[in-house]
Short mmCIF file of C-alpha atoms in Angstrom, two decimals:
data_model
loop_
_atom_site.label_atom_id
_atom_site.label_comp_id
_atom_site.label_asym_id
_atom_site.label_seq_id
_atom_site.Cartn_x
_atom_site.Cartn_y
_atom_site.Cartn_z
CA MET A 1 0.05 0.13 0.10
CA LEU A 2 2.59 2.39 0.93
CA ASP A 3 4.94 1.29 -1.51
CA ASN A 4 2.34 1.95 -4.18
CA LEU A 5 1.97 5.64 -2.89
CA LEU A 6 5.52 6.08 -2.94
CA ALA A 7 6.38 4.68 -6.45
CA PRO A 8 5.86 7.87 -8.16
CA LEU A 9 8.02 9.90 -5.72
CA ARG A 10 10.71 7.26 -6.23
CA LYS A 11 10.40 7.63 -9.84
CA LEU A 12 10.71 11.26 -9.67
CA GLY A 13 13.80 11.04 -7.62
CA HIS A 14 15.30 8.33 -9.84
CA SER A 15 14.97 10.34 -12.94
CA THR A 16 16.09 13.74 -11.29
CA ILE A 17 19.48 11.87 -10.26
CA ASN A 18 19.63 10.42 -13.67
CA ALA A 19 19.29 13.76 -15.27
CA ILE A 20 22.01 15.26 -13.06
CA TRP A 21 24.18 12.06 -13.70
CA LYS A 22 23.86 12.76 -17.33
CA LEU A 23 24.59 16.39 -17.06
CA GLY A 24 27.97 15.48 -15.29
CA VAL A 25 28.81 12.73 -18.11
CA MET A 26 27.94 15.31 -20.69
CA SER A 27 30.21 17.98 -19.21
CA ARG A 28 32.97 15.30 -18.95
CA PHE A 29 32.34 14.33 -22.45
CA LEU A 30 32.60 17.89 -23.81
CA LEU A 31 35.94 18.41 -22.15
CA ALA A 32 37.07 15.18 -23.57
CA ILE A 33 35.98 16.29 -26.96
CA ILE A 34 38.00 19.69 -26.47
CA ALA A 35 40.91 17.72 -25.23
CA HIS A 36 41.07 15.74 -28.36
CA SER A 37 40.28 18.57 -30.76
CA GLY A 38 43.90 19.21 -31.40
CA GLN A 39 44.06 15.93 -33.08
CA SER A 40 41.08 16.14 -35.12
CA LEU A 41 41.73 19.55 -36.28
CA LEU A 42 45.35 18.60 -37.41
CA ARG A 43 43.48 16.00 -39.69
CA PHE A 44 41.24 18.82 -40.86
CA GLN A 45 40.04 16.49 -43.80
CA LEU A 46 37.81 14.51 -41.29
CA THR A 47 36.08 17.63 -40.22
CA ILE A 48 35.66 18.97 -43.85
CA ARG A 49 33.82 15.51 -44.59
CA GLU A 50 31.40 16.10 -41.55
CA VAL A 51 30.78 19.95 -42.56
CA TYR A 52 29.77 18.39 -45.89
CA PHE A 53 27.31 16.00 -44.40
CA ALA A 54 26.02 18.32 -41.51
CA GLY A 55 26.01 21.65 -43.34
CA VAL A 56 26.00 21.13 -47.31
CA LEU A 57 23.30 18.43 -47.20
CA SER A 58 21.20 20.67 -45.06
CA LEU A 59 21.30 23.48 -47.59
CA ILE A 60 18.13 22.64 -49.25
CA ILE A 61 15.83 22.42 -46.14
CA ILE A 62 17.31 25.57 -44.72
CA VAL A 63 16.98 27.52 -48.10
CA VAL A 64 13.27 26.54 -48.72
CA SER A 65 12.24 26.78 -45.19
CA GLY A 66 13.92 30.12 -44.80
CA LEU A 67 12.09 31.47 -47.87
CA PHE A 68 8.83 30.27 -46.95
CA VAL A 69 9.04 31.57 -43.37
CA GLY A 70 9.98 34.97 -44.86
CA MET A 71 7.00 34.94 -47.08
CA VAL A 72 4.73 34.17 -44.30
CA LEU A 73 6.36 36.94 -42.21
CA GLY A 74 5.83 39.18 -45.16
CA LEU A 75 2.01 38.33 -45.54
CA GLN A 76 1.18 38.32 -41.82
CA GLY A 77 3.13 41.44 -41.03
CA TYR A 78 1.54 43.22 -44.06
CA ASN A 79 -1.92 42.29 -42.96
CA THR A 80 -1.14 43.53 -39.27
CA LEU A 81 0.96 46.49 -40.07
CA SER A 82 -1.45 47.68 -42.67
CA ARG A 83 -4.25 47.80 -39.99
CA PHE A 84 -2.21 50.56 -38.28
CA GLY A 85 -1.24 52.34 -41.49
CA SER A 86 2.33 51.45 -41.24
CA ALA A 87 2.71 48.74 -43.92
CA ASP A 88 6.17 50.69 -44.79
CA ALA A 89 7.80 49.28 -41.46
CA LEU A 90 7.32 45.57 -43.25
CA GLY A 91 11.04 45.52 -44.03
CA ALA A 92 12.15 46.28 -40.62
CA LEU A 93 9.60 43.83 -39.07
CA VAL A 94 10.77 41.00 -41.34
CA ALA A 95 14.41 41.62 -40.81
CA LEU A 96 14.27 42.09 -36.99
CA SER A 97 12.10 39.13 -36.26
CA LEU A 98 14.39 36.87 -38.49
CA LEU A 99 17.56 38.21 -37.37
CA ARG A 100 16.77 38.12 -33.64
CA GLU A 101 14.64 35.01 -33.09
CA LEU A 102 13.46 33.06 -36.04
CA GLY A 103 16.65 32.82 -38.01
CA PRO A 104 18.89 31.20 -35.31
CA VAL A 105 15.93 29.16 -33.69
CA LEU A 106 14.30 27.68 -36.42
CA ALA A 107 17.63 26.94 -38.29
CA ALA A 108 18.77 25.27 -35.17
CA LEU A 109 15.63 23.22 -34.84
CA LEU A 110 15.86 22.19 -38.54
CA PHE A 111 19.78 21.42 -38.02
CA ALA A 112 18.73 19.25 -35.06
CA SER A 113 16.19 17.24 -36.83
CA ARG A 114 18.13 17.00 -39.93
CA SER A 115 21.79 16.64 -38.93
CA GLY A 116 21.69 15.94 -35.31
CA SER A 117 19.52 12.90 -35.64
CA ALA A 118 21.67 11.50 -38.41
CA MET A 119 24.97 12.14 -36.22
CA THR A 120 23.36 10.16 -33.39
CA ALA A 121 22.19 7.20 -35.58
CA GLU A 122 25.50 7.07 -37.29
CA ILE A 123 27.62 7.13 -34.12
CA GLY A 124 25.00 4.91 -32.34
CA LEU A 125 25.28 2.39 -35.26
CA MET A 126 29.04 2.43 -35.05
CA LYS A 127 28.71 1.41 -31.47
CA ALA A 128 26.02 -1.24 -32.07
CA THR A 129 28.29 -2.69 -34.67
CA GLU A 130 31.23 -2.51 -32.33
CA GLN A 131 33.20 -0.36 -34.55
CA LEU A 132 33.94 1.99 -31.71
CA GLU A 133 35.50 -0.74 -29.73
CA ALA A 134 37.35 -1.90 -32.81
CA MET A 135 38.95 1.47 -33.14
CA SER A 136 39.89 1.29 -29.36
CA VAL A 137 41.46 -1.96 -29.94
CA MET A 138 43.56 -0.41 -32.52
CA ALA A 139 44.60 2.38 -30.38
CA VAL A 140 42.39 4.95 -32.24
CA ASP A 141 40.58 7.10 -29.86
CA PRO A 142 36.90 7.08 -31.09
CA ILE A 143 36.43 10.50 -29.57
CA ALA A 144 39.20 12.10 -31.52
CA ARG A 145 38.33 9.93 -34.68
CA VAL A 146 34.51 10.04 -34.86
CA VAL A 147 32.99 12.51 -32.21
CA ALA A 148 35.24 15.50 -32.41
CA PRO A 149 35.16 16.07 -35.97
CA ARG A 150 31.24 15.77 -36.05
CA PHE A 151 31.29 18.46 -33.04
CA TRP A 152 33.43 20.96 -34.74
CA ALA A 153 31.63 20.40 -38.05
CA GLY A 154 28.19 21.22 -36.37
CA VAL A 155 29.71 24.22 -34.50
CA ILE A 156 31.02 25.58 -37.94
CA SER A 157 27.95 24.80 -39.96
CA MET A 158 25.36 26.36 -37.66
CA PRO A 159 26.08 30.01 -37.90
CA ILE A 160 26.36 29.64 -41.63
CA LEU A 161 22.93 27.83 -41.87
CA ALA A 162 21.48 30.61 -39.72
CA ALA A 163 22.87 33.31 -41.63
CA LEU A 164 21.64 31.78 -44.97
CA PHE A 165 18.15 31.12 -43.30
CA ASN A 166 18.13 34.95 -42.56
CA VAL A 167 19.01 35.98 -45.90
CA MET A 168 16.53 33.65 -47.64
CA GLY A 169 13.76 34.85 -45.22
CA ILE A 170 14.45 38.42 -46.14
CA PHE A 171 14.40 37.64 -49.83
CA GLY A 172 11.01 35.78 -49.09
CA GLY A 173 9.66 38.92 -47.36
CA TYR A 174 10.88 41.04 -50.14
CA LEU A 175 9.16 38.68 -52.53
CA VAL A 176 5.75 39.00 -50.95
CA GLY A 177 6.01 42.72 -49.85
CA VAL A 178 7.55 44.21 -52.82
CA VAL A 179 7.06 42.15 -55.62
CA MET A 180 3.60 40.59 -54.68
CA ILE A 181 1.88 43.22 -52.77
CA GLY A 182 3.58 46.27 -54.27
CA LEU A 183 5.27 48.13 -51.33
CA ASP A 184 7.82 50.64 -52.50
CA GLU A 185 11.22 48.74 -52.81
CA GLY A 186 13.40 51.57 -51.37
CA THR A 187 11.21 52.05 -48.38
CA PHE A 188 11.33 48.36 -47.81
CA TRP A 189 15.34 48.47 -47.73
CA SER A 190 15.61 51.76 -46.09
CA GLN A 191 13.21 50.98 -43.27
CA MET A 192 15.15 47.83 -42.72
CA GLN A 193 18.56 49.49 -42.56
CA ASN A 194 17.45 52.18 -40.35
CA ASN A 195 16.06 49.82 -37.80
CA VAL A 196 18.58 46.96 -37.92
CA ASP A 197 21.75 47.41 -35.96
CA LEU A 198 24.89 45.46 -37.06
CA HIS A 199 26.18 44.57 -33.63
CA PHE A 200 22.99 44.51 -31.83
CA ASP A 201 20.97 42.36 -34.10
CA VAL A 202 23.12 40.64 -36.72
CA ILE A 203 26.12 39.77 -34.50
CA ASN A 204 24.10 38.63 -31.64
CA GLY A 205 21.86 36.50 -33.84
CA LEU A 206 25.15 34.86 -35.07
CA ILE A 207 26.38 34.40 -31.57
CA LYS A 208 23.13 32.73 -30.64
CA SER A 209 23.43 30.37 -33.48
CA LEU A 210 26.85 29.39 -32.50
CA PHE A 211 25.57 28.62 -29.08
CA PHE A 212 22.74 26.52 -30.57
CA GLY A 213 25.39 24.78 -32.70
CA ILE A 214 27.43 23.88 -29.65
CA ALA A 215 24.40 22.58 -27.92
CA VAL A 216 22.64 20.66 -30.51
CA THR A 217 25.93 18.88 -31.65
CA LEU A 218 26.99 17.97 -28.25
CA ILE A 219 23.67 16.36 -27.48
CA ALA A 220 23.73 14.53 -30.98
CA VAL A 221 27.20 13.29 -30.36
CA PHE A 222 26.71 12.43 -26.86
CA GLU A 223 23.33 10.47 -27.36
CA GLY A 224 24.89 8.42 -30.15
CA PHE A 225 27.84 7.82 -28.04
CA ASP A 226 25.73 7.10 -25.02
CA ALA A 227 23.10 4.83 -27.00
CA THR A 228 22.33 1.34 -26.13
CA PRO A 229 24.05 -0.83 -28.72
CA THR A 230 20.81 -2.34 -29.98
CA ALA A 231 18.56 -1.44 -32.71
CA ALA A 232 15.97 -0.20 -30.35
CA GLY A 233 18.54 1.76 -28.25
CA VAL A 234 19.75 3.59 -31.51
CA SER A 235 16.30 4.66 -32.45
CA SER A 236 15.37 5.85 -29.05
CA ALA A 237 18.80 7.73 -28.88
CA THR A 238 17.70 9.52 -32.13
CA THR A 239 14.37 10.29 -30.73
CA ARG A 240 16.09 11.78 -27.64
CA THR A 241 18.37 13.84 -29.75
CA VAL A 242 15.53 15.51 -31.54
CA VAL A 243 13.43 16.16 -28.41
CA THR A 244 16.39 17.19 -25.99
CA SER A 245 17.79 19.49 -28.55
CA ALA A 246 14.53 21.24 -29.23
CA LEU A 247 13.88 21.82 -25.59
CA VAL A 248 17.34 22.95 -25.08
CA ILE A 249 17.23 25.51 -28.02
CA LEU A 250 14.13 27.06 -26.74
CA ALA A 251 15.39 27.19 -23.45
CA LEU A 252 18.66 28.49 -24.21
CA ASP A 253 17.11 31.04 -26.56
CA PHE A 254 15.23 32.59 -23.75
CA VAL A 255 18.43 32.75 -21.66
CA LEU A 256 20.59 34.14 -24.38
CA THR A 257 17.77 36.64 -25.30
CA ALA A 258 17.58 37.85 -21.78
CA PHE A 259 21.43 38.34 -21.78
CA MET A 260 21.59 40.11 -24.98
CA PHE A 261 18.68 42.39 -25.79
CA MET B 1 47.30 17.90 -50.96
CA LYS B 2 44.71 15.79 -52.19
CA ARG B 3 41.50 17.39 -53.20
CA SER B 4 38.08 16.04 -53.29
CA ILE B 5 34.72 17.02 -54.55
CA ILE B 6 33.54 17.12 -50.81
CA ASP B 7 36.18 19.82 -50.33
CA LEU B 8 34.57 21.82 -53.21
CA TRP B 9 31.27 21.53 -51.82
CA VAL B 10 32.23 22.58 -48.35
CA GLY B 11 34.05 25.49 -49.87
CA ILE B 12 30.80 26.51 -51.77
CA PHE B 13 29.15 26.12 -48.50
CA VAL B 14 31.49 28.41 -46.39
CA ALA B 15 31.30 30.89 -49.38
CA ILE B 16 27.72 30.92 -49.06
CA GLY B 17 27.86 31.62 -45.32
CA LEU B 18 30.37 34.64 -45.74
CA ALA B 19 28.18 35.97 -48.44
CA SER B 20 25.10 35.71 -46.21
CA VAL B 21 26.90 37.50 -43.35
CA THR B 22 28.16 40.23 -45.91
CA PHE B 23 24.66 40.68 -47.07
CA LEU B 24 23.31 41.03 -43.63
CA ALA B 25 25.79 43.47 -42.70
CA LEU B 26 25.88 45.63 -45.74
CA LYS B 27 22.39 45.36 -47.18
CA VAL B 28 20.09 44.68 -44.01
CA ALA B 29 22.14 46.55 -41.16
CA ASN B 30 22.71 50.02 -41.33
CA LEU B 31 26.69 50.00 -41.74
CA THR B 32 27.26 53.47 -42.40
CA PRO B 33 31.10 53.71 -42.86
CA GLN B 34 31.88 56.29 -40.25
CA SER B 35 34.62 58.19 -41.70
CA ASN B 36 35.63 59.91 -38.48
CA ASN B 37 38.38 62.07 -39.95
CA ASN B 38 35.73 63.61 -41.99
CA SER B 39 33.08 64.54 -39.74
CA TYR B 40 32.98 67.01 -36.87
CA THR B 41 30.87 67.67 -33.77
CA LEU B 42 28.53 70.35 -32.73
CA ILE B 43 26.91 70.81 -29.14
CA ALA B 44 23.06 71.72 -29.20
CA GLU B 45 21.55 72.51 -25.64
CA PHE B 46 17.79 71.94 -25.12
CA ASP B 47 15.41 72.56 -22.25
CA ASN B 48 13.56 69.34 -23.19
CA ILE B 49 14.65 66.78 -25.89
CA GLY B 50 11.38 64.92 -25.61
CA GLY B 51 12.01 61.40 -27.02
CA LEU B 52 15.17 62.01 -28.85
CA LYS B 53 17.72 59.25 -28.98
CA VAL B 54 21.32 58.58 -29.69
CA LYS B 55 21.91 57.86 -33.24
CA ALA B 56 18.79 59.77 -34.31
CA PRO B 57 19.22 61.61 -37.57
CA VAL B 58 20.24 65.32 -37.91
CA LYS B 59 18.60 66.85 -40.92
CA SER B 60 18.74 70.06 -42.79
CA SER B 61 15.95 70.86 -45.25
CA GLY B 62 15.02 67.05 -44.78
CA VAL B 63 18.39 65.73 -45.97
CA VAL B 64 20.20 63.71 -43.22
CA VAL B 65 23.64 65.67 -42.59
CA GLY B 66 24.64 63.75 -39.58
CA ARG B 67 23.50 61.93 -36.36
CA VAL B 68 23.12 62.33 -32.74
CA SER B 69 26.12 60.72 -31.07
CA ASN B 70 25.77 61.52 -27.51
CA ILE B 71 22.82 63.13 -25.06
CA GLU B 72 23.75 63.96 -21.68
CA LEU B 73 22.23 66.26 -18.89
CA ASP B 74 24.50 69.24 -17.95
CA THR B 75 24.28 68.92 -14.30
CA LYS B 76 25.08 72.61 -13.72
CA ARG B 77 22.54 74.24 -15.58
CA TYR B 78 20.15 71.18 -15.92
CA VAL B 79 19.54 71.27 -19.63
CA ALA B 80 19.96 68.53 -22.05
CA ARG B 81 23.20 68.69 -24.00
CA ALA B 82 23.22 66.84 -27.31
CA THR B 83 26.37 66.10 -29.35
CA LEU B 84 25.83 66.15 -33.15
CA THR B 85 28.08 64.49 -35.35
CA LEU B 86 27.80 66.15 -38.83
CA ASP B 87 29.26 65.00 -42.00
CA GLY B 88 32.36 66.96 -42.97
CA GLN B 89 31.03 68.13 -46.30
CA TYR B 90 28.28 70.20 -44.75
CA HIS B 91 28.96 73.57 -43.09
CA PHE B 92 26.60 75.86 -41.35
CA SER B 93 26.77 79.47 -40.29
CA ARG B 94 27.10 80.73 -36.83
CA ASP B 95 23.50 81.64 -36.47
CA THR B 96 22.12 78.19 -37.46
CA SER B 97 19.29 77.13 -35.25
CA ALA B 98 18.34 73.65 -34.19
CA GLU B 99 14.96 72.30 -33.30
CA ILE B 100 13.75 68.82 -32.36
CA LEU B 101 11.05 67.78 -34.76
CA THR B 102 8.90 64.66 -35.09
CA ALA B 103 8.69 62.75 -38.34
CA GLY B 104 4.98 62.35 -38.83
CA LEU B 105 2.55 62.33 -35.90
CA LEU B 106 4.09 59.44 -33.95
CA GLY B 107 7.36 58.91 -35.84
CA GLU B 108 10.86 59.10 -34.53
CA GLN B 109 12.22 62.48 -33.39
CA TYR B 110 15.05 64.13 -35.11
CA VAL B 111 17.18 67.31 -34.93
CA GLY B 112 16.46 69.69 -37.61
CA LEU B 113 19.10 72.42 -38.63
CA VAL B 114 18.05 75.85 -40.19
CA GLN B 115 20.77 77.55 -41.81
CA GLY B 116 21.29 81.09 -40.90
CA GLY B 117 22.66 84.08 -42.84
CA GLU B 118 25.96 84.89 -41.38
CA GLU B 119 28.95 84.59 -43.46
CA GLU B 120 31.15 82.81 -40.70
CA ASN B 121 30.55 79.13 -40.25
CA LEU B 122 30.42 76.94 -37.04
CA LYS B 123 33.60 75.47 -36.08
CA PRO B 124 34.01 71.82 -34.65
CA GLY B 125 32.83 71.72 -31.16
CA ASP B 126 31.08 75.01 -31.20
CA ARG B 127 27.75 75.32 -29.36
CA LEU B 128 24.54 76.17 -31.45
CA GLN B 129 23.00 79.48 -30.17
CA LEU B 130 19.43 79.08 -31.14
CA THR B 131 17.64 75.87 -30.13
CA SER B 132 14.12 75.07 -29.63
CA SER B 133 12.82 72.31 -27.52
CA ALA B 134 10.95 69.14 -28.61
CA LEU B 135 7.20 69.60 -28.58
CA VAL B 136 5.86 67.33 -25.94
CA LEU B 137 2.29 66.40 -26.80
CA GLU B 138 1.17 65.87 -23.21
CA GLN B 139 2.18 69.44 -22.27
CA LEU B 140 0.58 70.88 -25.30
CA ILE B 141 -2.64 69.08 -24.55
CA GLY B 142 -2.25 70.36 -20.96
CA LYS B 143 -1.76 73.92 -22.00
CA PHE B 144 -4.78 73.85 -24.41
CA MET B 145 -6.80 72.33 -21.70
CA THR B 146 -6.00 75.03 -19.05
CA SER B 147 -6.50 77.97 -21.60
CA PHE B 148 -9.74 76.07 -22.65
CA ALA B 149 -10.91 76.12 -18.95
CA GLU B 150 -10.00 79.62 -18.49
CA GLY B 151 -11.82 80.70 -21.59
CA ASN B 152 -14.84 78.98 -20.20
CA ASN B 153 -14.26 80.71 -16.75
CA LYS B 154 -13.99 84.14 -18.36
CA ALA B 155 -17.09 83.48 -20.65
CA ALA B 156 -19.06 82.42 -17.48
CA ALA B 157 -17.76 85.54 -15.57
CA ALA B 158 -18.86 87.74 -18.53
CA ASP B 159 -22.25 86.17 -18.61
CA ALA B 160 -22.63 86.76 -15.06
CA ALA B 161 -21.60 90.25 -15.16
CA ALA B 162 -23.92 90.89 -18.06
CA ALA B 163 -26.74 89.17 -16.15
CA GLU B 164 -26.05 91.52 -13.15
CA THR B 165 -25.99 94.85 -15.20
CA ALA B 166 -28.91 93.91 -17.35
CA PRO B 167 -31.98 94.73 -15.15
#
């Protein structure tokens, strides 16, 4: 009887301790990656390969989503702004919302689901097929050979993808605002330039995406490395990557925004 | 060093990233090349600057000739001291007046300069002699209300006086 009542409590305590445990392991993992980065940066070809898989292959989804997000912003922004007779400010609205929030956050969410999950699955599968152990046996450190290049590739790719997302979004807003609705082109750009600050908006947005890159890739490689070496384990690790990354991105976004703006 | 097709794609990827950041910096953000050697500052003091902000434009005849670079309170005389950084190609005479204007009814506030008639030009660091403060809408409405109420009182008094003298 008492046992039944206490079960949920015990479960809560268990998962809390587990989460804290995981946080500790993850921090140690990050330190290990940084410690082994020297080797992997020395053999930069490995990192280049991973940039190709994580970054270049994400281009399509980033370009298309960015364009459509910008177009939707243009439409919705125009509808709302024209009610207040300030449709001129559309350029500023599109640029600011993309640069400050939507660009870094959406690009990071897409990156987590496109590349983060792939990284987890790949590393998890390597673990399941005992390739990582084989490496250790051959005196090749799997963190230096497998994990660190992927980590740095993610950190390099993320800001680039976010910047591209912003550019495509602004282009989408331009398409809807100027080409479709017929706002004045000069006003669109000048309002944007008057209201966007290089350091405050552009650079801070990129710093945000750099942090997201670190967080997402760390979660992805960690979950892969930590996965139970079975088919089910790898698949649940992949799911965990996407879920945890999404939550961490949104929480981190709040914290970074509070710091920056 | 061996080159592969992947290197090419990664190169293109990084180039796209650099191009995007450049585009954001140049086309989207207001990156006006601040040629510091070619600009000079003037001081303008106002009783009330209203909602004027740093980086607000300084215009003359509607053309942007500079920006407000600093706003502080003069703690001796308690007036607002605005530092205007003007483009070196524009010169203003010594009796130029500065006023704080609003773009549109609810728009941003800016400093308007009206060129005077004197031959001699203002030198860097000079103080503008003629300034007029920002129009604060609340004060204006307040004044209007007071004068309106006074007018009503006077009218009422006149009516009362007329009523007394009438019979």
